[in-house]
Amino acid sequence: MSVEEPHSTTGRKTTLSENTLFGMGNPLLDISAVVDKDFLDKFGLKPNDQILAEDKHKDLFVEIVKRSNVEYHAGGSTQNSVKIAQWMIQKPHKVATFFGCVGKDQFGKILKKKAEEAHVDAHYYEQNEEPTGTCAACITGDNRSLVANLAAANCYKKEKHLDLDSNWELVEKAKVYYIAGFFLTVSPESILKVAKHASDKNKIFCMNLSAPFISQFFKEPLMKIMPYVDILFGNETEAATFAKEQGFETDDIAEIAKMTQNLPKENKSRQRVVVFTQGKDDTVATVGERVTMFPVLDIDQNDIVDTNGAGDAFVGGFLSALVQDQGLEECIRAGHYAANVIIRRVGCTFPDQPDFH
């Protein structure tokens, strides 16, 4: 299967149209720099984590931009994933749509420009009250500690943006939906509206556990959406936290995947698929009644530049195959390929063309 000529599992060509894939989330500008343990300790950060910024992190944003090796990249988990999906698909442009909130400022302009360059059809809700959100990516070795200052991203309003006819039409055009769990902290009512639409129309709604704090502190909105989730993504740490919060009483990842698959579901005609990545270890996925392990691509430890964005890239690759009606195994293969490309580069960035067959 070449990228230019996608084939569906039946062997006929799937002609992709614009806005087939819909994503909604927190558009953030990533500010990434290599730091040391002292820097992490100073701000009380774990080497590998994702958290929301608190007052004690104010100086972190001041300090990180002064570092000699600082880089700026368009980020935000969902936006990363739809951008990678679009990159994997290449043509036509604008297969991927993205909604989120930015400020009317320089960082907002950069995000718009980056989305255009990636050929993603981004429709931002722009407001003046808060500046565009940022995410500090503090890199040590092959770990990354992410501190998100949502700012404008936190101001997304369903009635001011999603509900507008011209925007909702774009939602209706899509066949596959993806929203990272991070957006639960912003607008659960927007997620619910999109998830219900997908379920009612027998389309595919995908979600990500995103970070341990989502399962811990946003359990109620997460579990309100769960009955509508057709495909759930997460990594091993998020899966373990989710299992603990749900009282699954097991730390076996295959067992957790199975129990998550069996949680209540609205649209009975689609069995839920659960996909858990584990870094360099096998990806775990529910296939029908079984749980299957899919090995990741080998990579030399020295070739790993930055694992920030690996999870987003996996989802992006997966979604690119999914919108082309590929089976689960092929979706996972595309996900593994995309993640393998991303971890060789700083931030969630990619070469001009994918080399995926």
GROMACS .gro file of C-alpha atoms in nm:
model
  357
    1MET     CA    1   0.000   0.000   0.000
    2SER     CA    2   0.163   0.322  -0.108
    3VAL     CA    3   0.073   0.651   0.055
    4GLU     CA    4  -0.039   0.803  -0.275
    5GLU     CA    5  -0.278   0.519  -0.355
    6PRO     CA    6  -0.449   0.411  -0.038
    7HIS     CA    7  -0.629   0.079  -0.066
    8SER     CA    8  -0.899  -0.032   0.166
    9THR     CA    9  -0.895  -0.382   0.311
   10THR     CA   10  -1.121  -0.494   0.027
   11GLY     CA   11  -0.859  -0.386  -0.225
   12ARG     CA   12  -1.056  -0.103  -0.376
   13LYS     CA   13  -0.920   0.247  -0.363
   14THR     CA   14  -1.044   0.471  -0.088
   15THR     CA   15  -1.064   0.819  -0.226
   16LEU     CA   16  -1.023   1.045   0.070
   17SER     CA   17  -1.211   1.371   0.081
   18GLU     CA   18  -1.142   1.686   0.281
   19ASN     CA   19  -1.243   1.693   0.648
   20THR     CA   20  -1.274   1.314   0.683
   21LEU     CA   21  -1.077   1.320   1.009
   22PHE     CA   22  -1.187   1.556   1.286
   23GLY     CA   23  -0.973   1.655   1.585
   24MET     CA   24  -1.044   1.896   1.868
   25GLY     CA   25  -0.810   1.989   2.152
   26ASN     CA   26  -0.562   2.228   2.308
   27PRO     CA   27  -0.344   2.406   2.051
   28LEU     CA   28  -0.016   2.483   2.228
   29LEU     CA   29   0.319   2.620   2.120
   30ASP     CA   30   0.586   2.376   2.244
   31ILE     CA   31   0.893   2.540   2.392
   32SER     CA   32   1.147   2.262   2.421
   33ALA     CA   33   1.498   2.260   2.563
   34VAL     CA   34   1.746   2.011   2.700
   35VAL     CA   35   1.773   2.069   3.075
   36ASP     CA   36   1.948   1.898   3.366
   37LYS     CA   37   1.833   1.729   3.686
   38ASP     CA   38   1.882   2.051   3.885
   39PHE     CA   39   1.633   2.227   3.658
   40LEU     CA   40   1.376   1.947   3.710
   41ASP     CA   41   1.434   1.949   4.087
   42LYS     CA   42   1.404   2.326   4.108
   43PHE     CA   43   1.048   2.307   3.971
   44GLY     CA   44   0.960   1.972   4.132
   45LEU     CA   45   0.927   1.787   3.800
   46LYS     CA   46   0.949   1.414   3.733
   47PRO     CA   47   1.176   1.326   3.436
   48ASN     CA   48   0.886   1.171   3.243
   49ASP     CA   49   0.546   1.327   3.307
   50GLN     CA   50   0.272   1.557   3.181
   51ILE     CA   51   0.123   1.814   3.415
   52LEU     CA   52  -0.069   2.139   3.405
   53ALA     CA   53   0.130   2.447   3.509
   54GLU     CA   54   0.072   2.593   3.855
   55ASP     CA   55   0.191   2.921   4.005
   56LYS     CA   56   0.520   2.763   4.110
   57HIS     CA   57   0.601   2.702   3.741
   58LYS     CA   58   0.576   3.069   3.635
   59ASP     CA   59   0.955   3.113   3.640
   60LEU     CA   60   1.004   2.790   3.447
   61PHE     CA   61   0.860   2.954   3.135
   62VAL     CA   62   1.082   3.258   3.187
   63GLU     CA   63   1.392   3.041   3.231
   64ILE     CA   64   1.339   2.784   2.957
   65VAL     CA   65   1.324   3.044   2.679
   66LYS     CA   66   1.666   3.174   2.789
   67ARG     CA   67   1.837   2.839   2.736
   68SER     CA   68   2.080   2.825   2.447
   69ASN     CA   69   1.917   2.524   2.282
   70VAL     CA   70   1.553   2.633   2.299
   71GLU     CA   71   1.326   2.538   2.009
   72TYR     CA   72   0.968   2.635   1.926
   73HIS     CA   73   0.727   2.390   1.762
   74ALA     CA   74   0.353   2.384   1.706
   75GLY     CA   75   0.216   2.138   1.959
   76GLY     CA   76  -0.079   2.026   2.162
   77SER     CA   77  -0.150   1.654   2.171
   78THR     CA   78  -0.453   1.631   1.940
   79GLN     CA   79  -0.315   1.887   1.696
   80ASN     CA   80   0.010   1.686   1.677
   81SER     CA   81  -0.182   1.367   1.598
   82VAL     CA   82  -0.402   1.511   1.322
   83LYS     CA   83  -0.097   1.681   1.172
   84ILE     CA   84   0.093   1.350   1.161
   85ALA     CA   85  -0.213   1.178   1.011
   86GLN     CA   86  -0.225   1.441   0.737
   87TRP     CA   87   0.151   1.401   0.678
   88MET     CA   88   0.112   1.024   0.640
   89ILE     CA   89  -0.178   1.072   0.396
   90GLN     CA   90  -0.003   1.354   0.200
   91LYS     CA   91  -0.278   1.409  -0.061
   92PRO     CA   92  -0.544   1.536  -0.069
   93HIS     CA   93  -0.468   1.824   0.163
   94LYS     CA   94  -0.707   1.909   0.447
   95VAL     CA   95  -0.826   1.554   0.512
   96ALA     CA   96  -0.773   1.654   0.874
   97THR     CA   97  -0.976   1.925   1.049
   98PHE     CA   98  -0.876   2.076   1.383
   99PHE     CA   99  -1.069   2.292   1.633
  100GLY     CA  100  -0.919   2.465   1.937
  101CYS     CA  101  -0.876   2.805   2.100
  102VAL     CA  102  -0.584   3.049   2.060
  103GLY     CA  103  -0.511   3.411   2.151
  104LYS     CA  104  -0.487   3.697   1.905
  105ASP     CA  105  -0.110   3.720   1.938
  106GLN     CA  106   0.225   3.623   1.787
  107PHE     CA  107   0.218   3.265   1.917
  108GLY     CA  108  -0.134   3.227   1.775
  109LYS     CA  109  -0.011   3.346   1.437
  110ILE     CA  110   0.273   3.091   1.447
  111LEU     CA  111   0.027   2.807   1.523
  112LYS     CA  112  -0.195   2.913   1.232
  113LYS     CA  113   0.100   2.926   0.996
  114LYS     CA  114   0.229   2.586   1.112
  115ALA     CA  115  -0.116   2.427   1.065
  116GLU     CA  116  -0.133   2.570   0.712
  117GLU     CA  117   0.214   2.437   0.631
  118ALA     CA  118   0.100   2.094   0.752
  119HIS     CA  119  -0.211   2.119   0.527
  120VAL     CA  120  -0.445   2.076   0.824
  121ASP     CA  121  -0.778   2.258   0.801
  122ALA     CA  122  -0.753   2.440   1.135
  123HIS     CA  123  -1.043   2.652   1.254
  124TYR     CA  124  -0.938   2.828   1.572
  125TYR     CA  125  -1.168   3.009   1.809
  126GLU     CA  126  -0.974   3.333   1.865
  127GLN     CA  127  -1.021   3.543   2.177
  128ASN     CA  128  -0.850   3.837   2.349
  129GLU     CA  129  -0.876   3.744   2.716
  130GLU     CA  130  -0.591   3.492   2.732
  131PRO     CA  131  -0.266   3.453   2.537
  132THR     CA  132  -0.203   3.143   2.321
  133GLY     CA  133  -0.117   2.839   2.533
  134THR     CA  134   0.235   2.704   2.567
  135CYS     CA  135   0.390   2.376   2.674
  136ALA     CA  136   0.739   2.359   2.821
  137ALA     CA  137   0.908   2.034   2.715
  138CYS     CA  138   1.198   1.977   2.952
  139ILE     CA  139   1.422   1.716   2.792
  140THR     CA  140   1.674   1.506   2.989
  141GLY     CA  141   1.828   1.213   2.797
  142ASP     CA  142   1.540   1.024   2.637
  143ASN     CA  143   1.288   1.152   2.893
  144ARG     CA  144   1.062   1.451   2.858
  145SER     CA  145   0.870   1.634   3.129
  146LEU     CA  146   0.584   1.841   2.991
  147VAL     CA  147   0.437   2.139   3.170
  148ALA     CA  148   0.135   2.287   2.992
  149ASN     CA  149   0.017   2.642   3.046
  150LEU     CA  150  -0.320   2.616   2.871
  151ALA     CA  151  -0.410   2.987   2.885
  152ALA     CA  152  -0.617   3.049   2.568
  153ALA     CA  153  -0.662   2.675   2.503
  154ASN     CA  154  -0.869   2.666   2.822
  155CYS     CA  155  -1.113   2.925   2.679
  156TYR     CA  156  -1.271   2.705   2.410
  157LYS     CA  157  -1.649   2.760   2.416
  158LYS     CA  158  -1.898   2.516   2.265
  159GLU     CA  159  -2.163   2.782   2.200
  160LYS     CA  160  -1.913   3.031   2.058
  161HIS     CA  161  -1.749   2.790   1.814
  162LEU     CA  162  -1.856   2.424   1.788
  163ASP     CA  163  -2.228   2.508   1.772
  164LEU     CA  164  -2.192   2.755   1.484
  165ASP     CA  165  -2.348   2.605   1.170
  166SER     CA  166  -2.039   2.659   0.956
  167ASN     CA  167  -1.825   2.473   1.211
  168TRP     CA  168  -2.072   2.197   1.294
  169GLU     CA  169  -2.098   2.121   0.919
  170LEU     CA  170  -1.728   2.029   0.930
  171VAL     CA  171  -1.797   1.793   1.221
  172GLU     CA  172  -2.075   1.627   1.020
  173LYS     CA  173  -1.844   1.578   0.720
  174ALA     CA  174  -1.604   1.362   0.922
  175LYS     CA  175  -1.603   0.981   0.948
  176VAL     CA  176  -1.338   0.947   1.219
  177TYR     CA  177  -1.309   1.163   1.532
  178TYR     CA  178  -1.015   1.197   1.768
  179ILE     CA  179  -0.994   1.397   2.089
  180ALA     CA  180  -0.716   1.359   2.347
  181GLY     CA  181  -0.820   1.323   2.711
  182PHE     CA  182  -0.647   1.654   2.782
  183PHE     CA  183  -0.950   1.837   2.637
  184LEU     CA  184  -1.165   1.700   2.922
  185THR     CA  185  -1.016   1.973   3.141
  186VAL     CA  186  -1.144   2.237   2.897
  187SER     CA  187  -1.478   2.153   2.739
  188PRO     CA  188  -1.630   1.812   2.823
  189GLU     CA  189  -1.964   1.934   2.681
  190SER     CA  190  -1.799   1.987   2.338
  191ILE     CA  191  -1.652   1.635   2.350
  192LEU     CA  192  -1.989   1.488   2.446
  193LYS     CA  193  -2.166   1.659   2.157
  194VAL     CA  194  -1.912   1.523   1.904
  195ALA     CA  195  -1.902   1.176   2.066
  196LYS     CA  196  -2.283   1.145   2.061
  197HIS     CA  197  -2.294   1.252   1.698
  198ALA     CA  198  -2.038   0.983   1.606
  199SER     CA  199  -2.226   0.718   1.801
  200ASP     CA  200  -2.566   0.811   1.654
  201LYS     CA  201  -2.432   0.802   1.299
  202ASN     CA  202  -2.225   0.483   1.353
  203LYS     CA  203  -1.899   0.670   1.289
  204ILE     CA  204  -1.573   0.611   1.477
  205PHE     CA  205  -1.493   0.811   1.791
  206CYS     CA  206  -1.141   0.781   1.935
  207MET     CA  207  -1.004   0.909   2.261
  208ASN     CA  208  -0.677   0.903   2.456
  209LEU     CA  209  -0.620   0.864   2.830
  210SER     CA  210  -0.344   1.126   2.771
  211ALA     CA  211  -0.193   1.148   3.122
  212PRO     CA  212  -0.233   0.989   3.464
  213PHE     CA  213  -0.391   1.305   3.608
  214ILE     CA  214  -0.686   1.277   3.365
  215SER     CA  215  -0.792   0.936   3.504
  216GLN     CA  216  -0.736   1.062   3.860
  217PHE     CA  217  -0.885   1.411   3.867
  218PHE     CA  218  -1.116   1.417   3.564
  219LYS     CA  219  -1.266   1.074   3.620
  220GLU     CA  220  -1.626   1.190   3.608
  221PRO     CA  221  -1.616   1.363   3.267
  222LEU     CA  222  -1.391   1.082   3.132
  223MET     CA  223  -1.642   0.814   3.230
  224LYS     CA  224  -1.930   1.018   3.087
  225ILE     CA  225  -1.760   1.001   2.746
  226MET     CA  226  -1.638   0.640   2.775
  227PRO     CA  227  -1.967   0.477   2.655
  228TYR     CA  228  -1.917   0.657   2.322
  229VAL     CA  229  -1.549   0.563   2.278
  230ASP     CA  230  -1.490   0.317   1.992
  231ILE     CA  231  -1.109   0.326   2.012
  232LEU     CA  232  -0.922   0.414   2.329
  233PHE     CA  233  -0.549   0.490   2.329
  234GLY     CA  234  -0.307   0.521   2.619
  235ASN     CA  235   0.041   0.427   2.736
  236GLU     CA  236   0.137   0.179   3.009
  237THR     CA  237   0.150   0.438   3.290
  238GLU     CA  238  -0.188   0.586   3.197
  239ALA     CA  239  -0.338   0.237   3.167
  240ALA     CA  240  -0.213   0.145   3.517
  241THR     CA  241  -0.352   0.465   3.670
  242PHE     CA  242  -0.686   0.419   3.491
  243ALA     CA  243  -0.709   0.059   3.618
  244LYS     CA  244  -0.634   0.169   3.975
  245GLU     CA  245  -0.895   0.447   3.962
  246GLN     CA  246  -1.154   0.206   3.818
  247GLY     CA  247  -1.080  -0.056   4.084
  248PHE     CA  248  -0.975  -0.321   3.828
  249GLU     CA  249  -0.736  -0.472   4.086
  250THR     CA  250  -0.480  -0.588   3.831
  251ASP     CA  251  -0.159  -0.443   3.693
  252ASP     CA  252  -0.146  -0.687   3.400
  253ILE     CA  253  -0.172  -0.462   3.094
  254ALA     CA  254  -0.351  -0.721   2.877
  255GLU     CA  255  -0.605  -0.774   3.152
  256ILE     CA  256  -0.654  -0.396   3.186
  257ALA     CA  257  -0.710  -0.368   2.810
  258LYS     CA  258  -0.974  -0.642   2.823
  259MET     CA  259  -1.157  -0.492   3.121
  260THR     CA  260  -1.151  -0.148   2.957
  261GLN     CA  261  -1.292  -0.296   2.636
  262ASN     CA  262  -1.580  -0.443   2.837
  263LEU     CA  263  -1.689  -0.117   3.000
  264PRO     CA  264  -2.045  -0.009   2.902
  265LYS     CA  265  -2.086   0.107   2.542
  266GLU     CA  266  -2.365   0.296   2.362
  267ASN     CA  267  -2.320   0.189   2.000
  268LYS     CA  268  -2.338  -0.189   2.026
  269SER     CA  269  -2.263  -0.243   1.657
  270ARG     CA  270  -1.897  -0.151   1.712
  271GLN     CA  271  -1.694  -0.341   1.969
  272ARG     CA  272  -1.456  -0.111   2.155
  273VAL     CA  273  -1.088  -0.142   2.061
  274VAL     CA  274  -0.828  -0.063   2.328
  275VAL     CA  275  -0.469   0.013   2.226
  276PHE     CA  276  -0.195   0.062   2.486
  277THR     CA  277   0.160   0.154   2.384
  278GLN     CA  278   0.455   0.071   2.611
  279GLY     CA  279   0.751   0.269   2.479
  280LYS     CA  280   1.001   0.020   2.337
  281ASP     CA  281   0.793  -0.277   2.454
  282ASP     CA  282   0.512  -0.437   2.253
  283THR     CA  283   0.193  -0.244   2.185
  284VAL     CA  284  -0.108  -0.420   2.341
  285ALA     CA  285  -0.441  -0.421   2.158
  286THR     CA  286  -0.776  -0.592   2.191
  287VAL     CA  287  -0.858  -0.787   1.876
  288GLY     CA  288  -1.211  -0.916   1.902
  289GLU     CA  289  -1.217  -1.133   2.216
  290ARG     CA  290  -0.837  -1.165   2.233
  291VAL     CA  291  -0.558  -0.937   2.342
  292THR     CA  292  -0.266  -0.928   2.099
  293MET     CA  293   0.089  -0.795   2.130
  294PHE     CA  294   0.243  -0.601   1.840
  295PRO     CA  295   0.622  -0.547   1.855
  296VAL     CA  296   0.747  -0.195   1.779
  297LEU     CA  297   1.018  -0.120   1.522
  298ASP     CA  298   1.373  -0.167   1.645
  299ILE     CA  299   1.571   0.149   1.704
  300ASP     CA  300   1.923   0.206   1.829
  301GLN     CA  301   1.915   0.390   2.163
  302ASN     CA  302   2.162   0.645   2.016
  303ASP     CA  303   1.916   0.738   1.740
  304ILE     CA  304   1.653   0.850   1.991
  305VAL     CA  305   1.668   1.228   2.002
  306ASP     CA  306   1.348   1.314   2.187
  307THR     CA  307   1.052   1.095   2.285
  308ASN     CA  308   0.822   1.399   2.313
  309GLY     CA  309   0.539   1.343   2.066
  310ALA     CA  310   0.595   0.967   2.024
  311GLY     CA  311   0.250   0.884   2.161
  312ASP     CA  312   0.085   1.156   1.952
  313ALA     CA  313   0.270   1.031   1.644
  314PHE     CA  314   0.157   0.674   1.706
  315VAL     CA  315  -0.205   0.790   1.714
  316GLY     CA  316  -0.152   1.005   1.402
  317GLY     CA  317  -0.012   0.713   1.205
  318PHE     CA  318  -0.292   0.488   1.332
  319LEU     CA  319  -0.560   0.740   1.230
  320SER     CA  320  -0.408   0.783   0.882
  321ALA     CA  321  -0.465   0.411   0.814
  322LEU     CA  322  -0.802   0.409   0.990
  323VAL     CA  323  -0.952   0.680   0.767
  324GLN     CA  324  -0.840   0.469   0.472
  325ASP     CA  325  -1.045   0.173   0.602
  326GLN     CA  326  -0.742  -0.036   0.699
  327GLY     CA  327  -0.763  -0.319   0.951
  328LEU     CA  328  -0.630  -0.292   1.307
  329GLU     CA  329  -0.296  -0.456   1.237
  330GLU     CA  330  -0.223  -0.214   0.952
  331CYS     CA  331  -0.331   0.083   1.166
  332ILE     CA  332  -0.087  -0.022   1.440
  333ARG     CA  333   0.191  -0.073   1.183
  334ALA     CA  334   0.136   0.282   1.055
  335GLY     CA  335   0.137   0.408   1.415
  336HIS     CA  336   0.465   0.234   1.492
  337TYR     CA  337   0.621   0.376   1.175
  338ALA     CA  338   0.519   0.735   1.257
  339ALA     CA  339   0.641   0.710   1.619
  340ASN     CA  340   0.972   0.568   1.498
  341VAL     CA  341   1.022   0.870   1.270
  342ILE     CA  342   0.928   1.128   1.536
  343ILE     CA  343   1.161   1.004   1.811
  344ARG     CA  344   1.462   1.064   1.586
  345ARG     CA  345   1.381   1.438   1.578
  346VAL     CA  346   1.328   1.725   1.822
  347GLY     CA  347   0.964   1.798   1.901
  348CYS     CA  348   0.677   1.655   1.703
  349THR     CA  349   0.839   1.731   1.365
  350PHE     CA  350   0.878   1.519   1.053
  351PRO     CA  351   1.060   1.504   0.718
  352ASP     CA  352   0.889   1.622   0.397
  353GLN     CA  353   0.764   1.280   0.294
  354PRO     CA  354   0.689   0.958   0.478
  355ASP     CA  355   0.865   0.643   0.358
  356PHE     CA  356   0.590   0.401   0.457
  357HIS     CA  357   0.475   0.114   0.239
   0.00000   0.00000   0.00000
